[in-house]
Coordinates of C-alpha atoms in Angstrom, one line a residue:
X1 CA -11.6 -47.3 -4.1
X2 CA -8.6 -46.5 -2.3
X3 CA -7.2 -44.0 -3.8
X4 CA -10.4 -41.9 -4.0
X5 CA -10.8 -42.8 -0.3
X6 CA -7.5 -41.2 0.0
X7 CA -8.1 -38.3 -2.0
X8 CA -11.4 -37.8 0.4
X9 CA -9.1 -38.1 3.7
X10 CA -7.1 -35.7 2.4
X11 CA -9.4 -33.0 1.5
X12 CA -11.3 -33.8 4.7
X13 CA -7.9 -32.8 6.4
X14 CA -6.4 -29.7 3.8
X15 CA -9.2 -29.0 1.8
X16 CA -9.7 -25.4 3.9
X17 CA -5.9 -25.2 3.4
X18 CA -6.0 -26.0 -0.4
X19 CA -8.8 -23.4 -1.2
X20 CA -6.9 -20.4 0.8
X21 CA -3.6 -21.9 -0.9
X22 CA -4.9 -21.7 -4.2
X23 CA -6.0 -18.2 -3.5
X24 CA -3.2 -17.2 -2.2
X25 CA -0.8 -18.6 -5.3
X26 CA -3.4 -17.1 -7.6
X27 CA -2.5 -13.6 -6.1
X28 CA 1.2 -14.3 -6.8
X29 CA 1.0 -15.2 -10.3
X30 CA -1.5 -12.2 -11.3
X31 CA 0.5 -9.8 -9.5
X32 CA 4.1 -11.0 -9.1
X33 CA 5.6 -7.9 -8.6
X34 CA 6.0 -6.0 -5.1
X35 CA 6.5 -2.6 -3.7
X36 CA 9.0 -0.3 -2.0
X37 CA 7.2 -1.4 1.4
X38 CA 8.4 -4.5 0.5
X39 CA 11.9 -3.8 -0.8
X40 CA 14.2 -4.8 2.0
X41 CA 13.2 -8.5 2.6
X42 CA 12.6 -8.5 -1.1
X43 CA 16.6 -7.7 -2.0
X44 CA 17.5 -9.6 1.2
X45 CA 16.0 -12.9 -0.2
X46 CA 17.5 -12.5 -3.5
X47 CA 20.8 -11.8 -2.4
X48 CA 20.7 -14.9 0.0
X49 CA 19.7 -16.5 -3.0
X50 CA 21.9 -15.4 -5.2
X51 CA 25.1 -14.2 -3.5
X52 CA 25.2 -16.4 -0.8
X53 CA 28.2 -15.7 2.2
X54 CA 29.3 -12.6 -0.1
X55 CA 27.9 -10.1 2.2
X56 CA 29.8 -7.1 0.3
X57 CA 27.3 -7.9 -2.7
X58 CA 24.5 -7.4 -1.0
X59 CA 21.9 -4.7 -1.6
X60 CA 21.4 -3.5 1.5
X61 CA 24.7 -2.1 1.9
X62 CA 24.5 0.1 -1.1
X63 CA 20.5 0.9 -0.1
X64 CA 20.6 0.4 3.7
X65 CA 17.1 2.7 3.6
X66 CA 15.6 4.8 6.6
X67 CA 15.9 2.2 9.4
X68 CA 17.4 -0.9 9.1
X69 CA 15.3 -4.6 9.2
X70 CA 15.9 -8.0 10.7
X71 CA 17.1 -10.7 8.0
X72 CA 15.5 -13.5 9.8
X73 CA 12.3 -13.4 8.2
X74 CA 14.2 -13.4 5.1
X75 CA 16.6 -16.1 5.8
X76 CA 13.5 -18.7 7.1
X77 CA 11.8 -17.6 3.4
X78 CA 14.8 -18.2 1.7
X79 CA 15.7 -21.7 3.1
X80 CA 12.0 -22.3 2.3
X81 CA 12.1 -21.3 -1.6
X82 CA 16.1 -22.8 -2.1
X83 CA 14.8 -26.1 -3.5
X84 CA 12.7 -24.4 -5.9
X85 CA 15.1 -21.9 -6.8
X86 CA 17.8 -24.4 -7.1
X87 CA 15.6 -26.0 -10.0
X88 CA 14.6 -22.7 -11.5
X89 CA 18.5 -22.1 -11.9
X90 CA 18.7 -25.7 -13.2
X91 CA 16.5 -25.1 -15.6
X92 CA 17.9 -21.4 -16.8
X93 CA 14.5 -19.7 -16.2
X94 CA 14.3 -15.7 -15.4
X95 CA 14.9 -14.7 -12.1
X96 CA 11.5 -13.7 -11.8
X97 CA 10.5 -17.0 -11.4
X98 CA 12.6 -17.2 -8.1
X99 CA 10.5 -14.0 -6.9
X100 CA 7.1 -16.4 -7.2
X101 CA 9.5 -19.1 -5.3
X102 CA 9.9 -16.9 -2.6
X103 CA 6.4 -15.4 -2.3
X104 CA 4.7 -19.0 -2.6
X105 CA 7.1 -20.0 0.5
X106 CA 6.3 -17.4 2.7
X107 CA 2.7 -17.9 1.9
X108 CA 3.0 -21.4 2.5
X109 CA 4.5 -20.4 6.3
X110 CA 1.8 -17.9 6.7
X111 CA -1.1 -20.3 6.1
X112 CA 0.4 -22.9 8.2
X113 CA 0.5 -20.5 11.1
X114 CA -3.4 -19.8 10.2
X115 CA -3.9 -23.4 9.8
X116 CA -2.7 -23.8 13.4
X117 CA -5.0 -21.0 14.7
X118 CA -8.0 -22.5 13.0
X119 CA -7.5 -25.7 14.3
X120 CA -7.9 -24.3 17.8
X121 CA -10.9 -22.8 16.7
X122 CA -12.6 -26.1 15.7
X123 CA -11.7 -27.2 18.7
X124 CA -13.2 -24.3 20.5
X125 CA -15.9 -23.2 18.8
X126 CA -16.6 -26.2 16.8
X127 CA -16.5 -27.0 12.8
X128 CA -18.9 -24.7 11.6
X129 CA -17.2 -21.7 13.1
X130 CA -14.3 -22.9 11.7
X131 CA -16.1 -23.3 8.1
X132 CA -17.2 -19.6 8.4
X133 CA -13.6 -18.4 9.5
X134 CA -12.2 -19.7 6.2
X135 CA -15.3 -18.4 4.3
X136 CA -14.7 -15.1 5.4
X137 CA -11.0 -15.3 4.9
X138 CA -11.2 -16.4 1.6
X139 CA -13.9 -13.5 0.3
X140 CA -11.8 -10.7 1.8
X141 CA -8.8 -9.3 -0.4
X142 CA -5.9 -7.9 2.1
X143 CA -5.5 -11.1 4.4
X144 CA -4.8 -13.6 1.6
X145 CA -3.2 -11.0 -0.7
X146 CA -0.7 -9.9 1.4
X147 CA 0.1 -13.2 3.0
X148 CA 2.3 -13.8 0.3
X149 CA 4.3 -9.9 0.7
X150 CA 7.4 -9.8 2.4
X151 CA 6.8 -7.0 5.0
X152 CA 7.7 -7.3 8.5
X153 CA 4.1 -6.8 9.4
X154 CA 3.5 -10.3 7.1
X155 CA 6.4 -12.1 9.0
X156 CA 5.0 -10.7 12.5
X157 CA 1.7 -11.8 11.7
X158 CA 3.3 -15.6 11.3
X159 CA 3.9 -15.4 14.7
X160 CA 1.1 -13.4 15.9
X161 CA -1.5 -16.3 14.2
X162 CA 0.9 -19.4 16.4
X163 CA 0.5 -16.9 19.5
X164 CA -3.2 -16.7 18.6
X165 CA -3.6 -20.0 18.4
X166 CA -2.0 -21.0 21.6
X167 CA -4.1 -18.6 23.6
X168 CA -7.2 -20.2 22.0
X169 CA -5.5 -23.8 23.6
X170 CA -5.0 -22.1 26.9
X171 CA -1.4 -22.2 26.7
X172 CA -1.0 -18.6 27.8
X173 CA 2.8 -18.3 28.4
X174 CA 3.2 -19.8 24.9
X175 CA 1.2 -16.8 23.9
X176 CA 3.3 -14.0 25.3
X177 CA 6.5 -16.3 24.4
X178 CA 5.4 -15.7 20.5
X179 CA 4.5 -12.2 21.3
X180 CA 7.3 -11.2 22.8
X181 CA 9.5 -12.9 19.5
X182 CA 7.2 -10.8 17.3
X183 CA 7.8 -7.7 18.7
X184 CA 11.4 -7.8 19.2
X185 CA 12.7 -9.4 15.6
X186 CA 9.9 -8.4 13.5
X187 CA 7.5 -5.3 14.7
X188 CA 8.0 -3.6 17.7
X189 CA 4.5 -2.4 17.3
X190 CA 3.5 -5.6 18.8
X191 CA 4.1 -4.4 22.2
X192 CA 0.8 -2.8 21.7
X193 CA -0.8 -5.8 21.4
X194 CA 1.5 -7.7 24.2
X195 CA 0.5 -5.3 27.2
X196 CA -3.3 -5.5 26.5
X197 CA -3.0 -9.0 26.5
X198 CA -0.8 -9.6 29.2
X199 CA -2.8 -7.2 31.5
X200 CA -6.0 -9.4 30.6
X201 CA -4.3 -12.4 31.6
X202 CA -3.0 -11.0 35.0
X203 CA -6.7 -9.8 35.5
X204 CA -8.1 -12.9 35.0
X205 CA -5.7 -15.1 36.7
X206 CA -5.0 -17.2 33.9
X207 CA -0.9 -16.6 34.5
X208 CA 0.8 -15.7 37.8
X209 CA 3.0 -12.5 37.9
X210 CA 6.2 -14.8 38.9
X211 CA 5.6 -17.4 36.3
X212 CA 5.5 -14.7 33.6
X213 CA 8.5 -13.0 34.4
X214 CA 10.7 -15.8 34.0
X215 CA 9.0 -16.8 31.1
X216 CA 9.1 -13.4 29.4
X217 CA 12.8 -13.1 30.5
X218 CA 13.8 -15.8 28.7
X219 CA 11.9 -14.8 25.5
X220 CA 13.2 -11.5 25.6
X221 CA 17.2 -13.1 25.9
X222 CA 16.7 -15.4 23.3
X223 CA 15.1 -12.8 21.3
X224 CA 17.3 -10.4 21.2
X225 CA 20.3 -12.4 21.1
X226 CA 19.1 -14.1 18.4
X227 CA 18.4 -10.7 16.6
X228 CA 21.8 -9.2 17.2
X229 CA 23.4 -12.2 16.5
X230 CA 22.2 -12.4 13.0
X231 CA 21.6 -8.8 12.3
X232 CA 25.2 -7.5 13.2
X233 CA 27.0 -9.8 11.0
X234 CA 24.6 -9.6 8.0
X235 CA 24.7 -5.3 8.6
X236 CA 28.6 -5.5 9.4
X237 CA 27.9 -3.7 12.8
X238 CA 26.1 -4.3 16.2
X239 CA 22.9 -3.9 15.6
X240 CA 19.3 -4.6 17.0
X241 CA 16.9 -3.5 14.4
X242 CA 13.8 -3.6 16.1
X243 CA 15.2 -0.9 19.0
X244 CA 16.5 1.2 15.9
X245 CA 13.1 1.1 14.5
X246 CA 11.3 1.5 17.7
X247 CA 13.4 4.8 18.6
X248 CA 12.8 6.2 14.8
X249 CA 9.0 5.7 14.7
X250 CA 8.0 6.3 18.4
X251 CA 10.8 8.1 20.4
X252 CA 11.3 10.3 17.0
X253 CA 8.0 10.2 16.1
X254 CA 9.4 10.3 12.4
X255 CA 7.2 7.8 10.7
X256 CA 4.8 10.7 10.6
X257 CA 6.9 12.4 7.7
X258 CA 5.2 9.6 5.5
X259 CA 1.9 11.3 5.8
X260 CA -0.8 11.5 8.9
X261 CA -4.5 10.3 9.3
X262 CA -6.9 11.4 11.8
X263 CA -7.5 9.0 14.8
X264 CA -10.5 7.5 13.6
X265 CA -9.2 6.1 10.1
X266 CA -8.5 2.5 10.9
X267 CA -12.0 2.3 12.3
X268 CA -13.6 4.2 9.1
X269 CA -11.1 3.0 6.6
X270 CA -9.1 0.2 7.3
X271 CA -10.6 -2.1 9.2
X272 CA -13.7 -1.7 6.9
X273 CA -11.8 -2.5 3.6
X274 CA -10.0 -5.4 5.2
X275 CA -12.7 -7.2 7.1
X276 CA -15.5 -6.1 4.8
X277 CA -18.9 -8.5 6.0
X278 CA -17.0 -9.3 8.4
X279 CA -16.8 -5.6 10.2
X280 CA -20.3 -5.5 11.2
X281 CA -20.2 -9.5 12.4
X282 CA -17.4 -9.0 14.7
X283 CA -19.4 -6.6 16.5
X284 CA -22.2 -9.1 16.8
X285 CA -20.2 -11.9 17.9
X286 CA -19.2 -10.0 20.8
X287 CA -23.0 -9.9 22.1
X288 CA -23.9 -13.1 20.7
X289 CA -21.0 -15.2 22.7
X290 CA -19.5 -13.8 25.8
X291 CA -16.6 -16.0 25.1
X292 CA -15.0 -14.1 22.2
X293 CA -14.9 -10.7 24.8
X294 CA -12.1 -12.4 26.2
X295 CA -10.2 -12.3 22.9
X296 CA -11.7 -9.4 21.5
X297 CA -10.8 -7.0 23.8
X298 CA -6.9 -6.9 23.8
X299 CA -7.1 -6.8 20.3
X300 CA -9.2 -3.7 20.1
X301 CA -7.1 -2.4 22.5
X302 CA -4.2 -3.0 20.3
X303 CA -5.8 -0.7 17.5
X304 CA -6.8 2.1 19.6
X305 CA -3.4 2.0 20.9
X306 CA -2.2 2.2 17.4
X307 CA -4.5 4.8 16.5
X308 CA -2.7 7.6 18.7
X309 CA 0.1 7.2 16.6
X310 CA -0.3 9.7 13.3
X311 CA 1.0 7.5 10.5
X312 CA -1.3 4.7 9.6
X313 CA -1.5 1.9 7.0
X314 CA -3.9 -1.0 7.2
X315 CA -0.7 -3.4 7.0
X316 CA 0.2 -1.9 10.8
X317 CA -3.2 -3.6 12.1
X318 CA -3.3 -6.7 10.1
X319 CA -2.3 -8.7 12.8
X320 CA -5.8 -7.6 14.4
X321 CA -7.8 -9.4 11.5
X322 CA -8.1 -12.9 12.5
X323 CA -9.3 -12.7 15.8
X324 CA -12.1 -10.2 14.2
X325 CA -12.6 -12.9 11.8
X326 CA -12.9 -15.3 14.6
X327 CA -15.8 -13.1 16.3
X328 CA -17.6 -12.8 13.0
X329 CA -17.3 -16.6 12.1
X330 CA -19.2 -16.8 15.5
X331 CA -21.7 -14.5 14.7
X332 CA -22.2 -15.9 11.3
X333 CA -22.4 -19.3 12.7
X334 CA -25.3 -18.4 15.0
X335 CA -27.3 -16.5 12.3
X336 CA -27.2 -19.6 10.3
X337 CA -28.3 -22.2 13.2
X338 CA -31.5 -19.6 13.7
X339 CA -32.2 -19.0 10.0
X340 CA -35.5 -20.6 10.5
X341 CA -36.7 -18.0 12.9
X342 CA -38.4 -14.9 11.5
X343 CA -36.3 -12.3 12.8
X344 CA -33.0 -14.4 12.4
X345 CA -34.0 -15.5 8.6
X346 CA -33.7 -11.5 7.9
X347 CA -30.2 -11.6 9.5
X348 CA -30.0 -14.7 7.5
X349 CA -30.6 -12.9 3.9
X350 CA -28.9 -10.0 5.0
X351 CA -25.5 -12.1 5.9
X352 CA -25.9 -13.6 2.1
X353 CA -26.1 -10.2 0.3
X354 CA -23.0 -9.1 2.3
X355 CA -21.1 -12.0 1.4
X356 CA -21.7 -11.3 -2.4
X357 CA -21.2 -7.7 -1.9
X358 CA -18.0 -8.5 0.0
X359 CA -17.0 -11.0 -2.9
X360 CA -17.6 -8.1 -5.3
X361 CA -15.4 -5.9 -3.6
X362 CA -12.7 -7.8 -3.3
X363 CA -12.7 -8.3 -7.2
X364 CA -12.7 -4.7 -8.1
X365 CA -9.5 -4.3 -5.3
X366 CA -7.8 -7.1 -6.9
X367 CA -8.4 -5.5 -10.4
X368 CA -7.1 -2.2 -8.9
X369 CA -3.9 -4.1 -7.3
X370 CA -3.5 -5.9 -10.7
X371 CA -2.6 -2.3 -12.3
X372 CA -0.8 -1.0 -9.5
X373 CA 2.6 -2.0 -10.7
X374 CA 3.5 -0.3 -13.5
X375 CA 7.3 0.0 -13.5
X376 CA 7.1 -4.1 -13.3
X377 CA 5.2 -4.4 -16.0
X378 CA 7.3 -1.8 -18.2
X379 CA 10.7 -3.6 -17.3
X380 CA 9.2 -7.0 -18.6
X381 CA 7.8 -5.7 -22.0
X382 CA 11.2 -4.0 -22.4
X383 CA 13.2 -7.0 -21.6
X384 CA 10.8 -8.8 -24.5
X385 CA 11.2 -6.1 -27.3
X386 CA 14.4 -4.0 -25.6
X387 CA 17.0 -6.4 -27.7
X388 CA 19.4 -4.5 -29.7
X389 CA 21.1 -6.1 -33.1
X390 CA 24.7 -6.5 -31.4
X391 CA 23.7 -8.4 -28.3
X392 CA 27.6 -8.7 -27.4
X393 CA 27.1 -4.8 -26.3
X394 CA 26.1 -4.2 -22.7
X395 CA 22.3 -3.0 -22.7
X396 CA 22.2 -0.4 -19.8
X397 CA 19.0 0.4 -17.9
X398 CA 19.0 3.2 -15.4
X399 CA 15.8 3.0 -12.9
X400 CA 14.5 6.3 -11.2
X401 CA 13.5 6.0 -8.0
X402 CA 9.7 5.9 -8.6
X403 CA 10.2 2.9 -10.6
X404 CA 11.8 1.6 -7.7
X405 CA 9.5 1.6 -6.0
X406 CA 6.9 0.7 -8.0
X407 CA 7.0 -3.0 -9.0
X408 CA 11.1 -3.5 -9.3
X409 CA 13.1 -5.2 -7.9
X410 CA 16.5 -7.6 -8.3
X411 CA 14.1 -10.5 -9.0
X412 CA 13.1 -8.4 -12.1
X413 CA 16.8 -8.1 -13.7
X414 CA 17.9 -10.5 -16.7
X415 CA 21.4 -11.6 -17.1
X416 CA 23.8 -10.1 -19.6
X417 CA 24.0 -8.1 -21.7
X418 CA 21.5 -6.3 -19.4
X419 CA 22.6 -4.0 -16.8
X420 CA 20.9 -1.8 -14.4
X421 CA 21.5 0.8 -12.4
X422 CA 19.5 3.0 -9.4
X423 CA 21.9 6.0 -9.2
X424 CA 20.0 8.5 -7.6
X425 CA 19.7 12.3 -7.9
X426 CA 20.8 12.2 -11.1
X427 CA 19.6 15.9 -12.7
X428 CA 17.1 15.2 -15.6
X429 CA 19.3 17.5 -17.8
X430 CA 22.3 15.3 -17.3
X431 CA 21.3 12.2 -18.0
X432 CA 22.2 13.0 -21.3
X433 CA 25.8 12.6 -20.6
X434 CA 25.9 9.0 -19.7
X435 CA 26.1 6.0 -21.1
X436 CA 22.7 4.9 -20.4
X437 CA 20.8 2.5 -23.1
X438 CA 17.5 3.0 -21.7
X439 CA 15.7 5.0 -18.6
X440 CA 12.6 4.3 -16.3
X441 CA 11.4 7.2 -15.5
X442 CA 8.3 8.9 -14.5
X443 CA 9.0 12.4 -16.7
X444 CA 8.0 12.0 -20.1
X445 CA 10.9 14.0 -21.5
X446 CA 14.1 13.9 -20.8
X447 CA 17.2 15.7 -23.0
X448 CA 18.9 13.3 -25.5
X449 CA 16.3 10.4 -25.4
X450 CA 13.2 9.5 -27.0
X451 CA 10.3 8.1 -25.0
X452 CA 9.6 4.7 -26.8
X453 CA 6.5 3.4 -25.0
X454 CA 4.8 4.1 -21.8
X455 CA 2.7 1.8 -19.4
X456 CA -0.2 3.1 -17.7
X457 CA -1.1 2.3 -14.0
X458 CA -4.0 2.4 -11.5
X459 CA -5.6 5.8 -10.7
X460 CA -9.0 5.4 -9.6
X461 CA -12.3 3.6 -9.6
X462 CA -15.0 5.4 -11.6
X463 CA -19.0 4.5 -11.1
X464 CA -21.0 4.7 -14.4
X465 CA -24.4 4.9 -15.1
X466 CA -24.7 1.6 -17.8
X467 CA -22.7 -1.5 -17.6
X468 CA -20.2 -1.9 -16.3
X469 CA -20.9 -0.1 -13.0
X470 CA -17.6 0.3 -12.0
X471 CA -14.4 0.9 -13.7
X472 CA -10.9 1.5 -13.5
X473 CA -9.1 4.7 -14.5
X474 CA -5.8 4.6 -15.6
X475 CA -2.9 7.4 -16.4
X476 CA 0.6 7.0 -17.6
X477 CA 2.9 6.0 -14.6
X478 CA 6.1 5.0 -16.0
X479 CA 7.9 6.1 -19.7
X480 CA 10.5 4.0 -20.9
X481 CA 13.4 6.2 -23.2
X482 CA 16.1 5.5 -25.7
X483 CA 19.0 6.7 -26.2
X484 CA 19.3 9.0 -29.4
X485 CA 22.9 8.4 -29.9
X486 CA 21.8 4.6 -30.5
X487 CA 21.0 4.5 -33.9
X488 CA 19.7 0.5 -33.9
X489 CA 17.0 1.8 -31.3
X490 CA 16.1 5.0 -33.1
X491 CA 15.3 2.6 -36.4
X492 CA 13.2 0.8 -34.9
X493 CA 9.1 1.1 -34.8
X494 CA 8.0 2.1 -31.0
X495 CA 4.4 2.9 -30.3
X496 CA 5.6 6.2 -28.9
X497 CA 4.0 8.3 -25.8
X498 CA 0.6 10.6 -25.2

């Protein structure tokens, strides 16, 4: 009976964490590859784990990106993942397993901060609201899918979760300190959350101006000192990365070079997709429980202020999702408690229907995401079938810009005899003059090379009249070419390209 009782106690305490962690881990193992938005932190984690103090070998010195980013998040995740990576290296497993390790470590950090927030929700609003909060997170795709993706926004989300937890707990100065740290170190745009929240705390006399200035000044000095110290060493020059990002995006307003969306896009596209059933519910929650207004107003102001910037992406406002989920959980709890009343019973039936619809939409989004990393699958297949008979010869693979952006990182590379090049700016007609064994390229035809096989990727969702009602439309995304001068490659049978 004792082991059973211990198991029951464990699940009672950590059951919600096991549920959310299992879903996040499922996403990691099913979609292990990463995109260009994650490239800096992914490469940084790889280099910290595999190059250590040999900074001259780090990827960011050769490919610095548009703006510099901080190494602090990558260092933290690498430390958490290092025991798993050590075991992977001792077992001589491919480096792709280390990518799984760092993503799981990141997910552990994010979900640990979400647990802190969830405990405060339970203490303030009760266990039933907590249960609905967890349910909403579980049936939404983006929060758990992104929780293991090393984006600056997600690293900031971990600190913002802590600030939300302190906010609910009534530790308002700790709330401000966390937001200042997230703003200065990880995402300068968290200033758009810090300002409305700080203003509300002042207007409601939750904090005093003088005490706030003292606490914030200490947090500012500590955060700037930490990031300048760490990142100046890693970048080998005096640097405060997020100040450069702020200057590039806000002062120079160059983020719009990556596309623009209308002012209302977050409210008509990003939030409905990320919140699903929680989107209408969070607005209902504000009406049903006046306590929620105190938490929703600054976060809603954050989204409104962010909407003024022309370049928009869902990940930019993902820090707003936990509070909107809290408001939605309050509404769902109230509907559930009143479900035996006639009008509320209709709302309850609608609520259950929306939960099922949200779960279906999450499944569809997952299937689309699964097909959205074609170059990662292409390189994995090439590693499996691309060995030449003379294994002592070097196998040199060129990865073009498209492939590097859609699923390939240093973690995807194998050891000798494989070597890789991400050299940019090579004209298509010049590849035949180079000594590449294989090419991963977005072009079907390249002089001096034969297209060996192709990998399809997600294109769009198609509605069908019959069953299934929805299907994924895929199209060729990445082509794998072999050098015509390599007789061993040319003798073998390949699927070819269409």
